[in-house]
Tab-separated table of N, CA, C and O in Angstrom:
chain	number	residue	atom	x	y	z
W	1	UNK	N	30.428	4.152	-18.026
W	1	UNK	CA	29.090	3.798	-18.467
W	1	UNK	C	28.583	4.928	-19.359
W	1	UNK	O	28.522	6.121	-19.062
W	2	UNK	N	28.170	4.242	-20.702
W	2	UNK	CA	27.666	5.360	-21.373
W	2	UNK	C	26.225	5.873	-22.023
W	2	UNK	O	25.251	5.120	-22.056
W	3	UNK	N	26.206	6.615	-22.304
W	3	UNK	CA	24.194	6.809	-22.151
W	3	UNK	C	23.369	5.731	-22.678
W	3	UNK	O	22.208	5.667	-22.273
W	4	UNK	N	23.764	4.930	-23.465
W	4	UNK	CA	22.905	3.831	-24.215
W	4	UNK	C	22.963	3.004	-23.076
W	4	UNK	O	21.870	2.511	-22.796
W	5	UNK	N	24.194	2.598	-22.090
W	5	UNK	CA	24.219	1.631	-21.005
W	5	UNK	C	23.223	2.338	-19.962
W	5	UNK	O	22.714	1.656	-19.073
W	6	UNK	N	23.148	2.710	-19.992
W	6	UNK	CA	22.659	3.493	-18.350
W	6	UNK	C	20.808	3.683	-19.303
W	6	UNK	O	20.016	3.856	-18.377
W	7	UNK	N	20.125	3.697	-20.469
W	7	UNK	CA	19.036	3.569	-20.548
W	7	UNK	C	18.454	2.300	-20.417
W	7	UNK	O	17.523	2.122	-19.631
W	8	UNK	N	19.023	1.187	-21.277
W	8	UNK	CA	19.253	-0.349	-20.921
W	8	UNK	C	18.985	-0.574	-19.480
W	8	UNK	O	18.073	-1.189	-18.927
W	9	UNK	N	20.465	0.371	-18.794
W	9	UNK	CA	20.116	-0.584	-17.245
W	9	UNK	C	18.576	-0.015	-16.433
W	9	UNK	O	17.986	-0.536	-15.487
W	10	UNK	N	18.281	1.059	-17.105
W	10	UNK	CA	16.946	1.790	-16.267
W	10	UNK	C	15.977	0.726	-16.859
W	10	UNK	O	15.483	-0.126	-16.120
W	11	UNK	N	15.685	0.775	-18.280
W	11	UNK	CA	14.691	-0.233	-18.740
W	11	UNK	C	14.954	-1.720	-17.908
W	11	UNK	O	13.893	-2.256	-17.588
W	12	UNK	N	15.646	-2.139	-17.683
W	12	UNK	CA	15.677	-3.468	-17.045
W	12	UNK	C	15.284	-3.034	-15.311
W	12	UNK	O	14.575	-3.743	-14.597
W	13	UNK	N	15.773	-2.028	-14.970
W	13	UNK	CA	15.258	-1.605	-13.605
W	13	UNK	C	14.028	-1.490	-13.535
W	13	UNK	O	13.538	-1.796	-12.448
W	14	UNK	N	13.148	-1.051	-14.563
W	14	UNK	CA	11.797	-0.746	-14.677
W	14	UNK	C	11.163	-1.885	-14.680
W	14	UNK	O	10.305	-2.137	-13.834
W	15	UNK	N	11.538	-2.805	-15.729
W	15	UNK	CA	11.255	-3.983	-16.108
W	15	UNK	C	11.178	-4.723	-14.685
W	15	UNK	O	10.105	-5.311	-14.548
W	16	UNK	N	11.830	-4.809	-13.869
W	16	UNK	CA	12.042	-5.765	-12.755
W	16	UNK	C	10.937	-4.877	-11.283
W	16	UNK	O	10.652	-5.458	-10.236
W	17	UNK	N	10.608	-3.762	-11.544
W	17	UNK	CA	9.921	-2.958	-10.479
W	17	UNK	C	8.755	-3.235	-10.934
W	17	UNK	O	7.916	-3.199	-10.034
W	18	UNK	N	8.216	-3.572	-12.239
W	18	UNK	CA	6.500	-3.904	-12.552
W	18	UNK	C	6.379	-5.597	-12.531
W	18	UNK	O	5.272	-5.933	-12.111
W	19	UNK	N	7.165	-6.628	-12.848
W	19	UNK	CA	7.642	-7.715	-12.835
W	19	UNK	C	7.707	-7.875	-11.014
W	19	UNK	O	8.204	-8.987	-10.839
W	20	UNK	N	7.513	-7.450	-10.090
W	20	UNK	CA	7.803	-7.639	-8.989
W	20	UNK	C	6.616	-7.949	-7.963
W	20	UNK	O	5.450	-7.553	-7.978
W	21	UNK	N	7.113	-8.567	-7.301
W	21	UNK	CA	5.712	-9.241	-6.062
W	21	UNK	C	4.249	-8.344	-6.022
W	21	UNK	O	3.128	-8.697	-5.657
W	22	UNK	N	4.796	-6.897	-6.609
W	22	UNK	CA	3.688	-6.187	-5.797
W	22	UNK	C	2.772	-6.237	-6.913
W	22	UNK	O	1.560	-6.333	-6.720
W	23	UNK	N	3.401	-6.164	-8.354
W	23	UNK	CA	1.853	-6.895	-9.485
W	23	UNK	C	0.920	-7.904	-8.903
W	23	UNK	O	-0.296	-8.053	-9.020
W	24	UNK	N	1.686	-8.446	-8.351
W	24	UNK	CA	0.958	-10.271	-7.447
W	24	UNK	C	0.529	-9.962	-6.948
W	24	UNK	O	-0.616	-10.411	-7.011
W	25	UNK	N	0.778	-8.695	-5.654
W	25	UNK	CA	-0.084	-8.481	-4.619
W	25	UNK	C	-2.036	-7.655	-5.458
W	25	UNK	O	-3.208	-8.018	-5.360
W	26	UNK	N	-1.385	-6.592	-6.116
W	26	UNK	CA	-2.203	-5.658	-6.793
W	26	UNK	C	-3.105	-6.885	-7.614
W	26	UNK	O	-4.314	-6.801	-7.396
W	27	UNK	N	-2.720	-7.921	-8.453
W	27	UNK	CA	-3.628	-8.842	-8.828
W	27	UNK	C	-4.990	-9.222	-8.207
W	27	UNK	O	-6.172	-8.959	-8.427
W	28	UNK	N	-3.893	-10.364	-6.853
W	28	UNK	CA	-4.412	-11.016	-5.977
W	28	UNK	C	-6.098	-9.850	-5.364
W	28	UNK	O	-7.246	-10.289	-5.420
W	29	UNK	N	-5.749	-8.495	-4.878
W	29	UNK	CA	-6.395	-7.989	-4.294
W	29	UNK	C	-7.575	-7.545	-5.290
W	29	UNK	O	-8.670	-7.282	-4.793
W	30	UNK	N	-7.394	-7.454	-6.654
W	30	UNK	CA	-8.827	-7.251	-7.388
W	30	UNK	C	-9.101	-8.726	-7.329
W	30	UNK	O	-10.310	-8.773	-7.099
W	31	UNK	N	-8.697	-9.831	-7.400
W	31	UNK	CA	-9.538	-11.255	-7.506
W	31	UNK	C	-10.106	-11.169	-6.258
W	31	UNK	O	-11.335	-11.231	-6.217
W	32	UNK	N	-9.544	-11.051	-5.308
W	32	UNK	CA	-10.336	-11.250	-3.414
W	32	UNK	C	-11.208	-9.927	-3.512
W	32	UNK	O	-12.116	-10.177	-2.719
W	33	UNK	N	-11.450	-8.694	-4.015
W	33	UNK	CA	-11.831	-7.710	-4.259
W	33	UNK	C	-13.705	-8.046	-4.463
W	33	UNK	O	-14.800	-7.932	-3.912
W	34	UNK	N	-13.031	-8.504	-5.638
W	34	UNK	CA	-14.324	-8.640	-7.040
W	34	UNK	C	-14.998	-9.806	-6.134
W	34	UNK	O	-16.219	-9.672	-6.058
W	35	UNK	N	-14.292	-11.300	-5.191
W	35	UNK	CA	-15.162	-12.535	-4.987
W	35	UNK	C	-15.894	-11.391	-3.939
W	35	UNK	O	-17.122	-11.480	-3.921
W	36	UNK	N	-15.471	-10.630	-3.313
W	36	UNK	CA	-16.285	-10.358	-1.894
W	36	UNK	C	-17.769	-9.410	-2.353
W	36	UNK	O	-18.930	-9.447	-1.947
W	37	UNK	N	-17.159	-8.700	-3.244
W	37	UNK	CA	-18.520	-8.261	-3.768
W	37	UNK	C	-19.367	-9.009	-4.515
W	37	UNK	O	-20.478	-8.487	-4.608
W	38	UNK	N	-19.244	-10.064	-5.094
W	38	UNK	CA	-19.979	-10.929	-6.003
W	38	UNK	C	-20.719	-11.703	-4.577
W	38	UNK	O	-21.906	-12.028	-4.544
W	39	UNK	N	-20.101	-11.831	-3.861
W	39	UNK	CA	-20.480	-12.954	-2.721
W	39	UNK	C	-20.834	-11.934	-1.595
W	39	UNK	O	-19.975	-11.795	-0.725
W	40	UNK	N	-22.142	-11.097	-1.474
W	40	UNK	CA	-22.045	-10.601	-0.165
W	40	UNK	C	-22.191	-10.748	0.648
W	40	UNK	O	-23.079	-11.597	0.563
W	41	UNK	N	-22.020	-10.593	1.693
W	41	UNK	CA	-21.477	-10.375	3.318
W	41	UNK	C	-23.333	-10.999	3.509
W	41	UNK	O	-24.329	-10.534	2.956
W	42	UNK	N	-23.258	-11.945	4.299
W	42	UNK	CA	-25.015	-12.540	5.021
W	42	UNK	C	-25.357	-13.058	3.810
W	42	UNK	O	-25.390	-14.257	4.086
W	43	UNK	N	-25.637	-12.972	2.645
W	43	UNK	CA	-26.365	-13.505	1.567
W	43	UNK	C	-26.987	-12.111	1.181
W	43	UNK	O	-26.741	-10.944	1.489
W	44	UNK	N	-27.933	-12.768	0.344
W	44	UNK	CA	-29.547	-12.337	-0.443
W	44	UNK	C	-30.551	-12.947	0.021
W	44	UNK	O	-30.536	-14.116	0.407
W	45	UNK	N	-31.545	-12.171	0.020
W	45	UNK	CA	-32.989	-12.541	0.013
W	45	UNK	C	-33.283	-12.810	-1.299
W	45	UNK	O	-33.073	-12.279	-2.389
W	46	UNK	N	-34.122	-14.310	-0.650
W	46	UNK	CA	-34.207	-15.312	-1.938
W	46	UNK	C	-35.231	-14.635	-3.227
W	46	UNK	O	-34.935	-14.635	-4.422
W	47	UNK	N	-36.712	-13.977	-2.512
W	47	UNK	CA	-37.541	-13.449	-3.249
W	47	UNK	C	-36.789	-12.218	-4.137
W	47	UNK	O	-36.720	-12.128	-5.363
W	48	UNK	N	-36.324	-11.430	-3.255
W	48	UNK	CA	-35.982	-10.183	-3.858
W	48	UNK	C	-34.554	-10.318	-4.724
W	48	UNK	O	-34.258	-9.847	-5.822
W	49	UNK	N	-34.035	-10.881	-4.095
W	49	UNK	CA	-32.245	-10.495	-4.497
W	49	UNK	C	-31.521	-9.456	-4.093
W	49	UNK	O	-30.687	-9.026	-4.890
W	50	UNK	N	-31.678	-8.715	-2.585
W	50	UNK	CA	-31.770	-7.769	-2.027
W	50	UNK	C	-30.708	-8.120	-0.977
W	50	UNK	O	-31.124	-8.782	-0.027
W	51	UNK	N	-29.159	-7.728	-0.987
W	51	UNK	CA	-28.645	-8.114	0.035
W	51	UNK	C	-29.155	-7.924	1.866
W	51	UNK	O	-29.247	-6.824	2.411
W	52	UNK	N	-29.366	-8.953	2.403
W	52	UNK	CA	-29.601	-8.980	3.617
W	52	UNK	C	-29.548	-7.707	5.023
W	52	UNK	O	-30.385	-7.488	5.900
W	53	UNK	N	-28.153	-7.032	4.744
W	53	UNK	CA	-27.106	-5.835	5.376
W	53	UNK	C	-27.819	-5.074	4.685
W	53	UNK	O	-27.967	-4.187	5.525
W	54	UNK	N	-28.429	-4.695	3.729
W	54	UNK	CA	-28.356	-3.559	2.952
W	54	UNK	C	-28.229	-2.120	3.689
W	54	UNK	O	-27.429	-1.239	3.375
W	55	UNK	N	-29.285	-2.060	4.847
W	55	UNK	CA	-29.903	-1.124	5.401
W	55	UNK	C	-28.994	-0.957	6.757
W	55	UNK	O	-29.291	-0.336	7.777
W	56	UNK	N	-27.468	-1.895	6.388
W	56	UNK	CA	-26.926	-1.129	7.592
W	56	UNK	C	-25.539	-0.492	7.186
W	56	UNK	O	-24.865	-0.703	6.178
W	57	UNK	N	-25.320	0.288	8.184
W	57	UNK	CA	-23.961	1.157	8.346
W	57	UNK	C	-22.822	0.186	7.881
W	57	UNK	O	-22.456	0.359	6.719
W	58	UNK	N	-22.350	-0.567	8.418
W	58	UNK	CA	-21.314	-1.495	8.198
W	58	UNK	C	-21.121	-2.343	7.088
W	58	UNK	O	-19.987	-2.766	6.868
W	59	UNK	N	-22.207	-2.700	6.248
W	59	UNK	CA	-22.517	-3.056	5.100
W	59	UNK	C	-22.362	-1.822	3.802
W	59	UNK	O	-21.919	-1.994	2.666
W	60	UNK	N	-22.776	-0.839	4.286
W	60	UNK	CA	-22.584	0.827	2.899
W	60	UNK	C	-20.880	0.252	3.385
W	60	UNK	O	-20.194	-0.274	2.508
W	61	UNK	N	-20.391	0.388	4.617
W	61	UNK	CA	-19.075	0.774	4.630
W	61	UNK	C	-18.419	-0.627	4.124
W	61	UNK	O	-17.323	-0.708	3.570
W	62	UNK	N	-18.806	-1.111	4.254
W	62	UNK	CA	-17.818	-2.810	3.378
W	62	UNK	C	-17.891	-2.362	1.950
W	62	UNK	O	-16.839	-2.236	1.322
W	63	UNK	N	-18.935	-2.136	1.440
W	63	UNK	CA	-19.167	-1.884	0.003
W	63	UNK	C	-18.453	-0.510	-0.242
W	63	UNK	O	-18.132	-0.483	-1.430
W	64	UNK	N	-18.097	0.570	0.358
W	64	UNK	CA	-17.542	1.229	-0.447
W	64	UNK	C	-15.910	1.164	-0.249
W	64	UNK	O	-15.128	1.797	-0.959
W	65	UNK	N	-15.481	0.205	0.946
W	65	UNK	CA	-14.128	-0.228	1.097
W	65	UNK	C	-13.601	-0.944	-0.433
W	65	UNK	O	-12.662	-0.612	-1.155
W	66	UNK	N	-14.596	-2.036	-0.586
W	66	UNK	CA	-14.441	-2.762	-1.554
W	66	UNK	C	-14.869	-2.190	-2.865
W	66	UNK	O	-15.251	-3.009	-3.702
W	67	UNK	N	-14.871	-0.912	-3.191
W	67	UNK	CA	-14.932	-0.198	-4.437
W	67	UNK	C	-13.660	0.524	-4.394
W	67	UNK	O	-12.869	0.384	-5.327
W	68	UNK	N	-13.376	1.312	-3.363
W	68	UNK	CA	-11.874	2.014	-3.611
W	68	UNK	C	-10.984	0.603	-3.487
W	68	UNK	O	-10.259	0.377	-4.456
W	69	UNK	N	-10.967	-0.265	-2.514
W	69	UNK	CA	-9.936	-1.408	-3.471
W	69	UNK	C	-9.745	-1.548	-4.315
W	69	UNK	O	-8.667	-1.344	-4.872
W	70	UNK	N	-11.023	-2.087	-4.901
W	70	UNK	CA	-10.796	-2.757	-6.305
W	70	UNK	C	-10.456	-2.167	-7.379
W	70	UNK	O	-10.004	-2.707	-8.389
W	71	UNK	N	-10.819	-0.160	-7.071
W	71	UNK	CA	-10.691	0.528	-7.828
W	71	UNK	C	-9.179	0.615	-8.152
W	71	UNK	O	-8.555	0.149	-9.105
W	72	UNK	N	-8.800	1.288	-7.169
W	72	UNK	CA	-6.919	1.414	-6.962
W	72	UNK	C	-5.954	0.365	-7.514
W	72	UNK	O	-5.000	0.611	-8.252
W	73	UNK	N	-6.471	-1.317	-6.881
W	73	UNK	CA	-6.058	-2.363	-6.989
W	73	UNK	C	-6.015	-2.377	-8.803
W	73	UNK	O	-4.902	-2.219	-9.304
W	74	UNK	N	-6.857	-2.509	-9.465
W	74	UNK	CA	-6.824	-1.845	-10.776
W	74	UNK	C	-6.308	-1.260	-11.579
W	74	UNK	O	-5.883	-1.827	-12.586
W	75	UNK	N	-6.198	-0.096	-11.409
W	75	UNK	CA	-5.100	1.121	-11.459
W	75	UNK	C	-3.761	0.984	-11.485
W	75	UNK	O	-3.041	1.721	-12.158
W	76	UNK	N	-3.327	0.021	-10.744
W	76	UNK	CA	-2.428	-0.106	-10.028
W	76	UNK	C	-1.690	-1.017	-11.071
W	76	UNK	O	-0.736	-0.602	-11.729
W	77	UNK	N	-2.206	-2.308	-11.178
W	77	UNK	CA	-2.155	-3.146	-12.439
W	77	UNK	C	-1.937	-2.407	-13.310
W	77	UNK	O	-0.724	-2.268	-13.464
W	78	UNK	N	-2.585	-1.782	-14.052
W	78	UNK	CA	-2.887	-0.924	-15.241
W	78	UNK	C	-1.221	-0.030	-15.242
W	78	UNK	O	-0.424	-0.020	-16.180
W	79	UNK	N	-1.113	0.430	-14.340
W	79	UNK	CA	0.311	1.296	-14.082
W	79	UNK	C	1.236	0.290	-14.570
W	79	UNK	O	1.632	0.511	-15.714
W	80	UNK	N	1.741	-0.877	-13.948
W	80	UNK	CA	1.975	-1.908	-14.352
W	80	UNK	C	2.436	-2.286	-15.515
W	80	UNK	O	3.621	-2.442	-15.812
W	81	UNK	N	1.215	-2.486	-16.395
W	81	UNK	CA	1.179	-2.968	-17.357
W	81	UNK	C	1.609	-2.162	-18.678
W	81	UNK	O	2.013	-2.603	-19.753
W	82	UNK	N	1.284	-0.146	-18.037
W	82	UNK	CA	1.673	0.335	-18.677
W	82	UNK	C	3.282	0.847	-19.020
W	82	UNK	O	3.728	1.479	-19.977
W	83	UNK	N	4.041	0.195	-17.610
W	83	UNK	CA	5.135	-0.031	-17.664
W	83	UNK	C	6.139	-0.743	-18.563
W	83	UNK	O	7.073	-0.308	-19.238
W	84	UNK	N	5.634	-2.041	-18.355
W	84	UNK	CA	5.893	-3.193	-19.557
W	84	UNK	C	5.828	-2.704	-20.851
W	84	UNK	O	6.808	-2.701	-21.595
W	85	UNK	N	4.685	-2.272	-21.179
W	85	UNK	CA	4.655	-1.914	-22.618
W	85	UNK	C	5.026	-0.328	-23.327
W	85	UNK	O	4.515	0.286	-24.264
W	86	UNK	N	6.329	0.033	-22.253
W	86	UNK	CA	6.559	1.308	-22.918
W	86	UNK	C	7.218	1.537	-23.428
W	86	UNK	O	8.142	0.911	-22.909
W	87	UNK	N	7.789	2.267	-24.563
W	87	UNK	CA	8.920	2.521	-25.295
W	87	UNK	C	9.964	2.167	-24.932
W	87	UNK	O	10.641	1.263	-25.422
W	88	UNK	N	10.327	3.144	-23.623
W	88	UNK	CA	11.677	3.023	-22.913
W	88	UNK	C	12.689	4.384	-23.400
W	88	UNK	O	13.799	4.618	-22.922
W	89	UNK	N	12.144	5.021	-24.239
W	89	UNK	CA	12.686	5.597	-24.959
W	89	UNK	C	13.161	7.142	-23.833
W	89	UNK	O	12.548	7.550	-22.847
W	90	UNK	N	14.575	7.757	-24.527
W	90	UNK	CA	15.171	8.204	-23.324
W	90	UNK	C	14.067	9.694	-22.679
W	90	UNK	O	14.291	10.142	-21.554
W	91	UNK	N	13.018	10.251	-23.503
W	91	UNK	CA	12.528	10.911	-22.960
W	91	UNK	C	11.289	10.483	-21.794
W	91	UNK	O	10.662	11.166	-20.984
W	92	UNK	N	11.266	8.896	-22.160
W	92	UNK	CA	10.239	8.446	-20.813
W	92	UNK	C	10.795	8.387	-20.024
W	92	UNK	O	10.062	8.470	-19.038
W	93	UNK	N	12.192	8.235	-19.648
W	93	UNK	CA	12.598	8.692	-18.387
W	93	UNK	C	12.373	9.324	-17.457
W	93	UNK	O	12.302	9.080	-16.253
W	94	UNK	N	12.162	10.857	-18.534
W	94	UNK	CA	12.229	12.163	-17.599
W	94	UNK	C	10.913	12.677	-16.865
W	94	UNK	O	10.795	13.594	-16.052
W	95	UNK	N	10.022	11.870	-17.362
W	95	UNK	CA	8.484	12.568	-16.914
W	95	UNK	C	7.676	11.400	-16.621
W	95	UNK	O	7.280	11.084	-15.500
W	96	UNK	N	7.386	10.567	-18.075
W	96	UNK	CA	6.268	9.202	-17.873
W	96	UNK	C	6.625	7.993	-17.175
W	96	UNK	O	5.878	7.198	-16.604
W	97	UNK	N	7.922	7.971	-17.311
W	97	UNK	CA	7.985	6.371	-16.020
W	97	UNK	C	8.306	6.909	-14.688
W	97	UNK	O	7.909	6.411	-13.635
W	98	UNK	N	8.885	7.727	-14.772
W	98	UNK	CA	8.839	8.455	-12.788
W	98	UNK	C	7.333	8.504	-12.908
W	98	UNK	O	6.932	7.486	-12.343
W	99	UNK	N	6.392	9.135	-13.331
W	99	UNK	CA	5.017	9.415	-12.890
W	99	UNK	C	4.630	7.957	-12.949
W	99	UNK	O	4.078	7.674	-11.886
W	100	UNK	N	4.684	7.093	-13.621
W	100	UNK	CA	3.995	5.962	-13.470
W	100	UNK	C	4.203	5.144	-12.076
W	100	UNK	O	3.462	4.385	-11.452
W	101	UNK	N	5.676	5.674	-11.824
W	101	UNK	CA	5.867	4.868	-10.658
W	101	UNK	C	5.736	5.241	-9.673
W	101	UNK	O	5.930	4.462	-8.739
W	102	UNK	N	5.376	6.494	-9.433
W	102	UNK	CA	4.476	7.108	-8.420
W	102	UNK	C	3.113	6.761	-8.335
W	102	UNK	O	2.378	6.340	-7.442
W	103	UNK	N	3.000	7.033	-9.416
W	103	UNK	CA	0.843	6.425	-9.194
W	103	UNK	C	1.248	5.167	-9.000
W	103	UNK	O	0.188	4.544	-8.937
W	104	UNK	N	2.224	4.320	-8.852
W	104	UNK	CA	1.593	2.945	-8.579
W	104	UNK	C	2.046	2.865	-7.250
W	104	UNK	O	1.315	2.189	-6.527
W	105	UNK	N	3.089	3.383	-6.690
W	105	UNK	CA	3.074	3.747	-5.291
W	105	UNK	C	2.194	4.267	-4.549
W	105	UNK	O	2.012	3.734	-3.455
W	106	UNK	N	1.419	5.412	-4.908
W	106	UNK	CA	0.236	5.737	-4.505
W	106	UNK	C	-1.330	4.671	-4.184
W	106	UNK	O	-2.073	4.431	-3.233
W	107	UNK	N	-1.203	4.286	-5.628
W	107	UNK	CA	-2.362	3.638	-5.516
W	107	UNK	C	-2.183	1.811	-4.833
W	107	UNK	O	-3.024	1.079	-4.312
W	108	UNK	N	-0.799	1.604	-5.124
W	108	UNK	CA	-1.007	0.032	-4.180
W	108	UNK	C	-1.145	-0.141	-2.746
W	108	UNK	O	-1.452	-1.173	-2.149
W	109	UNK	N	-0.886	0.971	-2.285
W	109	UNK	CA	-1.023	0.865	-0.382
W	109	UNK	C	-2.287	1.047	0.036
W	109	UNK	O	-2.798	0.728	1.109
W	110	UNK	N	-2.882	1.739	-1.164
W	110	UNK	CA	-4.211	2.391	-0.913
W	110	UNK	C	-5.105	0.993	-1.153
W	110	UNK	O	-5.699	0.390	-0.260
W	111	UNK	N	-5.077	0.768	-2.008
W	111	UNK	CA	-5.403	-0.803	-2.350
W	111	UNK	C	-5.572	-1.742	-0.800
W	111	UNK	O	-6.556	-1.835	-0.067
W	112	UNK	N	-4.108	-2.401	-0.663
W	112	UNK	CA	-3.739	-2.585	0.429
W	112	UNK	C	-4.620	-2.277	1.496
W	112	UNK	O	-5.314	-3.129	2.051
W	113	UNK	N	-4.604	-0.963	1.821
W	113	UNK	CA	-5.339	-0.580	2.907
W	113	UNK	C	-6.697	-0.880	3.171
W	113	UNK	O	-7.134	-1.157	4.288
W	114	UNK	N	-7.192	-0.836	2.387
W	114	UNK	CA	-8.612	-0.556	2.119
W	114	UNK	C	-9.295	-2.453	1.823
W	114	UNK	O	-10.340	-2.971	2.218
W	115	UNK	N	-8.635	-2.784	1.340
W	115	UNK	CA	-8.434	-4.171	1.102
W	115	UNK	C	-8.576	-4.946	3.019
W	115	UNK	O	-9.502	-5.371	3.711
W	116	UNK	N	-7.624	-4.831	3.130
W	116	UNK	CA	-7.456	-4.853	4.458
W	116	UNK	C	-8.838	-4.757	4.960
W	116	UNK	O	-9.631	-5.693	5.062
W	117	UNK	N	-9.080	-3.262	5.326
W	117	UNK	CA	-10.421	-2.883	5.938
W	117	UNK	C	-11.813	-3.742	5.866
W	117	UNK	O	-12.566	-4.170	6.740
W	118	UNK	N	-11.820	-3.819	4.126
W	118	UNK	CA	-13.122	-4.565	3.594
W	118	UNK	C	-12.974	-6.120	4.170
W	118	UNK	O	-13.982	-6.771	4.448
W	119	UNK	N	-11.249	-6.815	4.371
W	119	UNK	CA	-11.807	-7.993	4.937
W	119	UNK	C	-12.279	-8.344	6.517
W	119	UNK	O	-13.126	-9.220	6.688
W	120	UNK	N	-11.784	-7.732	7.495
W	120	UNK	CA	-12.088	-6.990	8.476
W	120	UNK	C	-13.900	-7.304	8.412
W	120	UNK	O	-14.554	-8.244	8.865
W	121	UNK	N	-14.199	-6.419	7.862
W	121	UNK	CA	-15.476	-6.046	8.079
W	121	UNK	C	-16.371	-7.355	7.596
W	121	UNK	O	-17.319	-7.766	8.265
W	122	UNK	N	-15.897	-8.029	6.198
W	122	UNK	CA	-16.525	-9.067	5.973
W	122	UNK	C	-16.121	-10.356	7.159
W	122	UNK	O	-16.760	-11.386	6.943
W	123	UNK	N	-15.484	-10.403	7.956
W	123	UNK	CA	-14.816	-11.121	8.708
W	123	UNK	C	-16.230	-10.712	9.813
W	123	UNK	O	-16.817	-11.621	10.400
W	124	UNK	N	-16.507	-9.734	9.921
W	124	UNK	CA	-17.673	-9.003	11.271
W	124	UNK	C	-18.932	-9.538	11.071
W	124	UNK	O	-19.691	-9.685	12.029
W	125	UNK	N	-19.327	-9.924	9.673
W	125	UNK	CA	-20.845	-10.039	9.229
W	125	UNK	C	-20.753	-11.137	9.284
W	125	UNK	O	-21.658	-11.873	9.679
W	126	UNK	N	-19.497	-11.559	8.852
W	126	UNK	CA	-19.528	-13.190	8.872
W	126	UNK	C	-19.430	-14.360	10.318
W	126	UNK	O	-19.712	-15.556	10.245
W	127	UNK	N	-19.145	-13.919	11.082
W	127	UNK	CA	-19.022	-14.148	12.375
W	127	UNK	C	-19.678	-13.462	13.862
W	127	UNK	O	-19.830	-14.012	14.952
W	128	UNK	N	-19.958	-12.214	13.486
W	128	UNK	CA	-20.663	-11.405	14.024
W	128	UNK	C	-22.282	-12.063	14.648
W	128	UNK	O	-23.130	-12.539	13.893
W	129	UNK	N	-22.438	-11.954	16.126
W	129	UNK	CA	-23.606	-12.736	16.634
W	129	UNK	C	-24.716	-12.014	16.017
W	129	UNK	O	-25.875	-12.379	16.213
């Protein structure tokens, strides 16, 4: 195998690691992200437009779950995308697509996690006596 083969097979390796379920997942979680904050947890007050929770603990903490989601979840994409559209060229090897594919390791679990948490909690307000 000779160096032109072995950049090929990395670009197609790359190609298939941003191309892979976890874009779907990282998607999925800014769309469920973005509805939960558009839609909050109890409603609004009709006069004001003042979410209902505002003034409680569990409500700051849904809302800032659902900002580092959506934030990361984001990011994460973005890593992604900046994958797809990169040169490929043999010095991105050595520095910019390893780092990319770390920040997107980093930031999709975090996503994930936090994701997680925020539905949890909207799951509490929503059912919660």
């Amino acid at each position: 195998m000779n160096h032109r083969d072995m950049v090929e097979a990395g670009e197609k390796s790359m190609k298939e690691t941003a191309t892979s379920s976890s874009a779907l997942v990282a998607t999925l979680i800014i769309t469920i992200m973005f509805a939960a904050a558009v839609t909050v947890p109890g409603g609004i007050k009709g006069e004001t437009g003042i979410p209902i929770y505002v003034n409680t603990k569990a409500f700051r903490i849904f809302m800032v779950a659902d900002v580092i989601s959506l934030c990361s979840s984001t990011t994460s994409v973005m890593v992604f995308l900046g994958i797809l559209t990169s040169r490929f060229a043999e010095d991105d090897f050595l520095t910019s697509l390893p780092t990319k594919l770390i920040d997107n390791w980093l930031f999709n679990p975090i996503s994930i996690y936090w994701g997680h948490d925020d539905c949890l909690l909207f799951c509490h307000f929503h059912y919660a006596p």
